PDB file of C-alpha atoms in Angstrom:
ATOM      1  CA  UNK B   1      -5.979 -60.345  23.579  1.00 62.00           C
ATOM      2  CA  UNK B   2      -5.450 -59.939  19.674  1.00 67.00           C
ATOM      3  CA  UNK B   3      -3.511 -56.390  20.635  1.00 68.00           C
ATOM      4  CA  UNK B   4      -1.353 -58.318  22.884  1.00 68.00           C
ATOM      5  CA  UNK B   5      -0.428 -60.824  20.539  1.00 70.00           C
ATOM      6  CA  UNK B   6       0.134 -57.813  17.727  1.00 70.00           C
ATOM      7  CA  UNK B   7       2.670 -56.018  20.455  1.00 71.00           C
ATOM      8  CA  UNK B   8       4.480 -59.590  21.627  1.00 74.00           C
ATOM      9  CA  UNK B   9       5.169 -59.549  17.144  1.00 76.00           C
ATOM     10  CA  UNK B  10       6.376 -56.183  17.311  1.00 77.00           C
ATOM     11  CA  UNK B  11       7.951 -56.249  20.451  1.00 74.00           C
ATOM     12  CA  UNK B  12      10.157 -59.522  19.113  1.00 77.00           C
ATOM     13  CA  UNK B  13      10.837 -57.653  15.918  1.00 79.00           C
ATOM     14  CA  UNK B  14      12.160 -54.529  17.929  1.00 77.00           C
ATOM     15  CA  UNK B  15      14.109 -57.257  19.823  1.00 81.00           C
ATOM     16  CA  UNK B  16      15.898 -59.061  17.164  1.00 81.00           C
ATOM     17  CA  UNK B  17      17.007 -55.665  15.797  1.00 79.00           C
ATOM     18  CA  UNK B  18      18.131 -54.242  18.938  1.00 82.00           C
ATOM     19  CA  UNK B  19      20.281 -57.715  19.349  1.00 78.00           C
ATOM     20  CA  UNK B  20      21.847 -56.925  15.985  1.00 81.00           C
ATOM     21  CA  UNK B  21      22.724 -53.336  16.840  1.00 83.00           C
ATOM     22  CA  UNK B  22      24.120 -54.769  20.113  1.00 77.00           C
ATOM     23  CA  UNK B  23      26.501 -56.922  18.683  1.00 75.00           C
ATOM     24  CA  UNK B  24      27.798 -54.708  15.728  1.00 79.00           C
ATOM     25  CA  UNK B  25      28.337 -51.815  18.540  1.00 78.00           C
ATOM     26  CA  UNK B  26      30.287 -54.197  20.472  1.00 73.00           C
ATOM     27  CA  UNK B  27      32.282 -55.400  17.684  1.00 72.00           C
ATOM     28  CA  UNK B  28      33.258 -51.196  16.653  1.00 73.00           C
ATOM     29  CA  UNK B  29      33.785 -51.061  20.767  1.00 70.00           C
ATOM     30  CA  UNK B  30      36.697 -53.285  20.686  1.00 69.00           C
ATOM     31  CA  UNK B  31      37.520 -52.016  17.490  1.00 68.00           C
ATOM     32  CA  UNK B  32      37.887 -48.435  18.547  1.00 66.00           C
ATOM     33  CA  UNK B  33      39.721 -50.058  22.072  1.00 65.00           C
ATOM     34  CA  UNK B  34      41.918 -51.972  19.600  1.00 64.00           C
ATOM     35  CA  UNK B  35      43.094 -48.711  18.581  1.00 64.00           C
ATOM     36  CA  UNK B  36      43.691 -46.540  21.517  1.00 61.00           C
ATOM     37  CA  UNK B  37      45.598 -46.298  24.033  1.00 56.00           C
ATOM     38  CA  UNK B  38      45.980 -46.992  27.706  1.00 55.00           C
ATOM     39  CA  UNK B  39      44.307 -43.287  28.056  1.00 56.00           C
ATOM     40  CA  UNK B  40      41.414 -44.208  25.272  1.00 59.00           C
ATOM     41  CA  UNK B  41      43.482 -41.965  23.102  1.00 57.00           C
ATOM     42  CA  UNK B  42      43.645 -42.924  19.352  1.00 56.00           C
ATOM     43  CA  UNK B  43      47.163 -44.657  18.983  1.00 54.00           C
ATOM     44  CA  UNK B  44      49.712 -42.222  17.035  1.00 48.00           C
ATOM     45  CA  UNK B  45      47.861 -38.779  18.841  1.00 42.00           C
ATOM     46  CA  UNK B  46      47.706 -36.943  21.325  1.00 40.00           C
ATOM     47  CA  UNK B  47      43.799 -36.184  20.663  1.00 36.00           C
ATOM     48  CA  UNK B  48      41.191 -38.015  22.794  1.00 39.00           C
ATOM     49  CA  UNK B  49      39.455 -40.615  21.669  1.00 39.00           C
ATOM     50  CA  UNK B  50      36.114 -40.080  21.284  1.00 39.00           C
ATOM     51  CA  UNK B  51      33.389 -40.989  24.165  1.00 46.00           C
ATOM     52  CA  UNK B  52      31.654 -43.676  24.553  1.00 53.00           C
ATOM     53  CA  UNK B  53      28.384 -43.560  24.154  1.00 66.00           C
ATOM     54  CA  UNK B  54      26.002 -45.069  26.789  1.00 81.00           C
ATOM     55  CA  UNK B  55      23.321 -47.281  25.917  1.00 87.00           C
ATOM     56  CA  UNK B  56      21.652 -49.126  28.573  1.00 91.00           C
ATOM     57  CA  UNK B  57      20.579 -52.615  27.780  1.00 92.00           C
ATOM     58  CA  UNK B  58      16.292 -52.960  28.215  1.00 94.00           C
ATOM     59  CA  UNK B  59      13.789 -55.701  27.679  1.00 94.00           C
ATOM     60  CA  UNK B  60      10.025 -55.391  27.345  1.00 94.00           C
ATOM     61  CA  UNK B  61       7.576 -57.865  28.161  1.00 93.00           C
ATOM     62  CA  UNK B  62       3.812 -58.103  28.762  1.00 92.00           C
ATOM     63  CA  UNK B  63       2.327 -60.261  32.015  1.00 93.00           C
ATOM     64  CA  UNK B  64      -0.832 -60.243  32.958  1.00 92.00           C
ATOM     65  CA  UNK B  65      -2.306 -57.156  30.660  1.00 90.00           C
ATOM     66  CA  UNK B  66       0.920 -55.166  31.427  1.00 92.00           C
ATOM     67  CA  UNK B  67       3.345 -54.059  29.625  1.00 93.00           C
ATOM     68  CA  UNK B  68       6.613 -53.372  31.540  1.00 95.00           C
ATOM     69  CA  UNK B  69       9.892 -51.482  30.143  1.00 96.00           C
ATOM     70  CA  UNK B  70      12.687 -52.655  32.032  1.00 97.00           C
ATOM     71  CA  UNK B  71      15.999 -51.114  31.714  1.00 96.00           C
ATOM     72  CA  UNK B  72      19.509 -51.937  33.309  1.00 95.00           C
ATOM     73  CA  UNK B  73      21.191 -48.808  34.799  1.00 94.00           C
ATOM     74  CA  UNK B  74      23.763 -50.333  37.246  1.00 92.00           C
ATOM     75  CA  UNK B  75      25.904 -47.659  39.453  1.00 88.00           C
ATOM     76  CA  UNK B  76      23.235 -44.788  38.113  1.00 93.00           C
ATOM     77  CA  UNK B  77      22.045 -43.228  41.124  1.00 93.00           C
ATOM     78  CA  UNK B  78      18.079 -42.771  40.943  1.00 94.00           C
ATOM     79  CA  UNK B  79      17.947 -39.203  41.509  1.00 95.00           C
ATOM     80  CA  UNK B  80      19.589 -39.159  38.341  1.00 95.00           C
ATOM     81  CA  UNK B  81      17.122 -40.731  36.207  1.00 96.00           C
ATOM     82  CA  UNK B  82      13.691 -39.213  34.505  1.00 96.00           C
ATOM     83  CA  UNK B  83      10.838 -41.211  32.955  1.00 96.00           C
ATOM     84  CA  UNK B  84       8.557 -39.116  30.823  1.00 95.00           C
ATOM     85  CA  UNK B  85       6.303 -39.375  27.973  1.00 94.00           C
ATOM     86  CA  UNK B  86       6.682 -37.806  24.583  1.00 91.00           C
ATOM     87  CA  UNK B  87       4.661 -38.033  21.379  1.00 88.00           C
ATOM     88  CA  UNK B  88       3.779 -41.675  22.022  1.00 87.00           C
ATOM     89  CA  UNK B  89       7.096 -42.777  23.501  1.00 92.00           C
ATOM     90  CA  UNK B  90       8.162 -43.599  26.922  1.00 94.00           C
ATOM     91  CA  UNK B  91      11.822 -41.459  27.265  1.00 95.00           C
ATOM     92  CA  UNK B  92      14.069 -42.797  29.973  1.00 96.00           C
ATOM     93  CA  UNK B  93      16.926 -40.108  30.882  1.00 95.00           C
ATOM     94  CA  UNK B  94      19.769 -40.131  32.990  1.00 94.00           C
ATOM     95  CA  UNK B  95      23.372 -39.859  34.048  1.00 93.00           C
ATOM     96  CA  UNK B  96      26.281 -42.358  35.209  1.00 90.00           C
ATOM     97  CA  UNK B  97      28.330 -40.010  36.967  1.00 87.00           C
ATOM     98  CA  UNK B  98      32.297 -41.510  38.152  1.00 80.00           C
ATOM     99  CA  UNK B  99      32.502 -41.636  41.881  1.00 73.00           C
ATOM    100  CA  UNK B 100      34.867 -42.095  44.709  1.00 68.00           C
ATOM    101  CA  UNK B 101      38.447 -42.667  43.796  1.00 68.00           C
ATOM    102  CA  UNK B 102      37.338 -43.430  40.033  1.00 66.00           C
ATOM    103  CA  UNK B 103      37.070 -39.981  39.387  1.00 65.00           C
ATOM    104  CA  UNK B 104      40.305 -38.917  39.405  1.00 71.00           C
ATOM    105  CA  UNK B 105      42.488 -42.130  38.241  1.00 74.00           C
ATOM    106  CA  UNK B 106      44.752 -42.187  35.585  1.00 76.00           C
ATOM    107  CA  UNK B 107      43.433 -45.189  34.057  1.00 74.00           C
ATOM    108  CA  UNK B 108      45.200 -48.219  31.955  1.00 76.00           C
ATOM    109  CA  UNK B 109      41.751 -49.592  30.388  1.00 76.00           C
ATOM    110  CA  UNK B 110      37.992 -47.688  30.233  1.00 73.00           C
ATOM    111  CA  UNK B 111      35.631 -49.871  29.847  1.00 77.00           C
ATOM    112  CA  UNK B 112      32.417 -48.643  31.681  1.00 79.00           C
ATOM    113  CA  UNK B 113      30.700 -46.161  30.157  1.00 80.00           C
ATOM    114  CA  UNK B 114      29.886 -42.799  32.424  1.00 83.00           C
ATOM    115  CA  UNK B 115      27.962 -39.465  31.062  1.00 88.00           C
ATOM    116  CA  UNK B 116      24.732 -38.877  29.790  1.00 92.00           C
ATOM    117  CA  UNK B 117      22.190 -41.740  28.210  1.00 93.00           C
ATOM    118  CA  UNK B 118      18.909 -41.622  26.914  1.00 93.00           C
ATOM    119  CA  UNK B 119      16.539 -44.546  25.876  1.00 93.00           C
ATOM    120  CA  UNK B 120      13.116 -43.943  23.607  1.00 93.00           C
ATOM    121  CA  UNK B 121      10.382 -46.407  23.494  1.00 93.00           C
ATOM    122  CA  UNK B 122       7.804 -45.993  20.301  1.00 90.00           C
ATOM    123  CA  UNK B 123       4.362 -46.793  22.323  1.00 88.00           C
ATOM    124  CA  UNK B 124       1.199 -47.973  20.290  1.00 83.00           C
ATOM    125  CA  UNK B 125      -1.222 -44.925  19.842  1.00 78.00           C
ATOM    126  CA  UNK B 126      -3.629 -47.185  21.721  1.00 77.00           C
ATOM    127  CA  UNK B 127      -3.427 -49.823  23.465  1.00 83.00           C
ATOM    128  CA  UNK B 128      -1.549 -48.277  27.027  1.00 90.00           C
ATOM    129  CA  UNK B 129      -2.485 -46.511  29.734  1.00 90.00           C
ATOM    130  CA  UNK B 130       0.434 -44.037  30.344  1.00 89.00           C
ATOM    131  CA  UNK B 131      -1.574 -42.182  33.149  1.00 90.00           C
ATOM    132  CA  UNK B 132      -1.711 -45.005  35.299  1.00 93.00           C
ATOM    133  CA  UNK B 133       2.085 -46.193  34.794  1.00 95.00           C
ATOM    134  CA  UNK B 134       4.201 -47.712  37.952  1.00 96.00           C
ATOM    135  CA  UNK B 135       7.689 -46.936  37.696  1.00 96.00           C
ATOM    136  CA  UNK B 136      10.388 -48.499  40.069  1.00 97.00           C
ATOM    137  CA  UNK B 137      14.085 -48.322  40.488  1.00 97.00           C
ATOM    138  CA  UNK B 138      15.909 -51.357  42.698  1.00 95.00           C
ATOM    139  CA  UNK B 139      19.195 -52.168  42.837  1.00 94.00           C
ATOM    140  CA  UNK B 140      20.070 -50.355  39.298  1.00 94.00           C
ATOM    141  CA  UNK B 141      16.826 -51.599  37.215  1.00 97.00           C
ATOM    142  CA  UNK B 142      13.941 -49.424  36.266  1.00 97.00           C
ATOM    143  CA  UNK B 143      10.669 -51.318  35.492  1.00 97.00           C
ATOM    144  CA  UNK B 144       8.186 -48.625  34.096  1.00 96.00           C
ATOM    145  CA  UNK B 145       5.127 -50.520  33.715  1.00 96.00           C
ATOM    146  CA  UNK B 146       1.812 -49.946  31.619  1.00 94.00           C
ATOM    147  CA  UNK B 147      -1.660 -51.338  31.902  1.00 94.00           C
ATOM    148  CA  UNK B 148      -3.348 -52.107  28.646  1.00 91.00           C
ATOM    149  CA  UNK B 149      -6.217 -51.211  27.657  1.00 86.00           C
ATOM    150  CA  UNK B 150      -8.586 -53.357  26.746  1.00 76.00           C
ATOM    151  CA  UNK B 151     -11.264 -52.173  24.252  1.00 70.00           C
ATOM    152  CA  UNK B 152     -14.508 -53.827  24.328  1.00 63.00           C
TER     153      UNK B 152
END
């Protein structure tokens, strides 16, 4: 119980600073669409702008001894996601590929982001079970979700 209330600290501190990253990448995202074109070309050249990196939004919450990572990945196809774990974090891979008619539009404003994305989750060196982790995609949200151990 006094682990979980250690990660819920931690987990709120990771929280606050991912909000603050959030917003000051979304304030340089309409900067950098403030000053490009139609094409997402930088206004005055005929040079691409450069792409836009894709960061999918997560939360991570504990319920009933659990911890689960949840992460937003709407039009990613599943097949095109990975969940491993490296040196104590939980990596979630992927691609948002363009589909359909998208794919080949000459477009007047890019807003979604498409490509390659990659999300890293530091995990306690105790404290979750990574072998017995539950991972499930619905409707464009992974929840990867870890028992914790309880130590007696």
């Amino acid at each position: 119980i006094r682990a979980a209330g250690v990660l819920r600290k931690k987990v709120c501190a990771v929280t606050k600073v991912r909000d603050e990253i959030a917003v000051t990448r979304h304030k340089v995202d309409e900067l950098i669409r403030d000053l490009t074109d139609s094409r997402g070309r930088p206004l005055g050249s005929a040079r691409p702008a450069l792409a836009r990196s894709l960061v999918p939004s997560a939360d991570v919450f504990v319920v009933d001894g659990e911890v689960t990572f949840r992460v937003e990945l709407p039009g990613t196809d599943e097949r095109d996601v990975s969940v491993t774990f490296e040196d104590r974090y939980l990596v979630i891979r992927g691609q948002r590929r363009q589909y359909g008619r998208g794919a080949d539009a000459d477009y007047l404003r890019v807003e979604c982001g498409y490509g390659p994305f990659e999300r890293r989750f530091h995990l306690p060196p105790s404290g979750l079970d990574e072998r017995n982790a539950v991972t499930e995609y619905r409707n464009g949200v992974l929840d990867d979700t870890l028992p914790m151990v309880v130590k007696r």
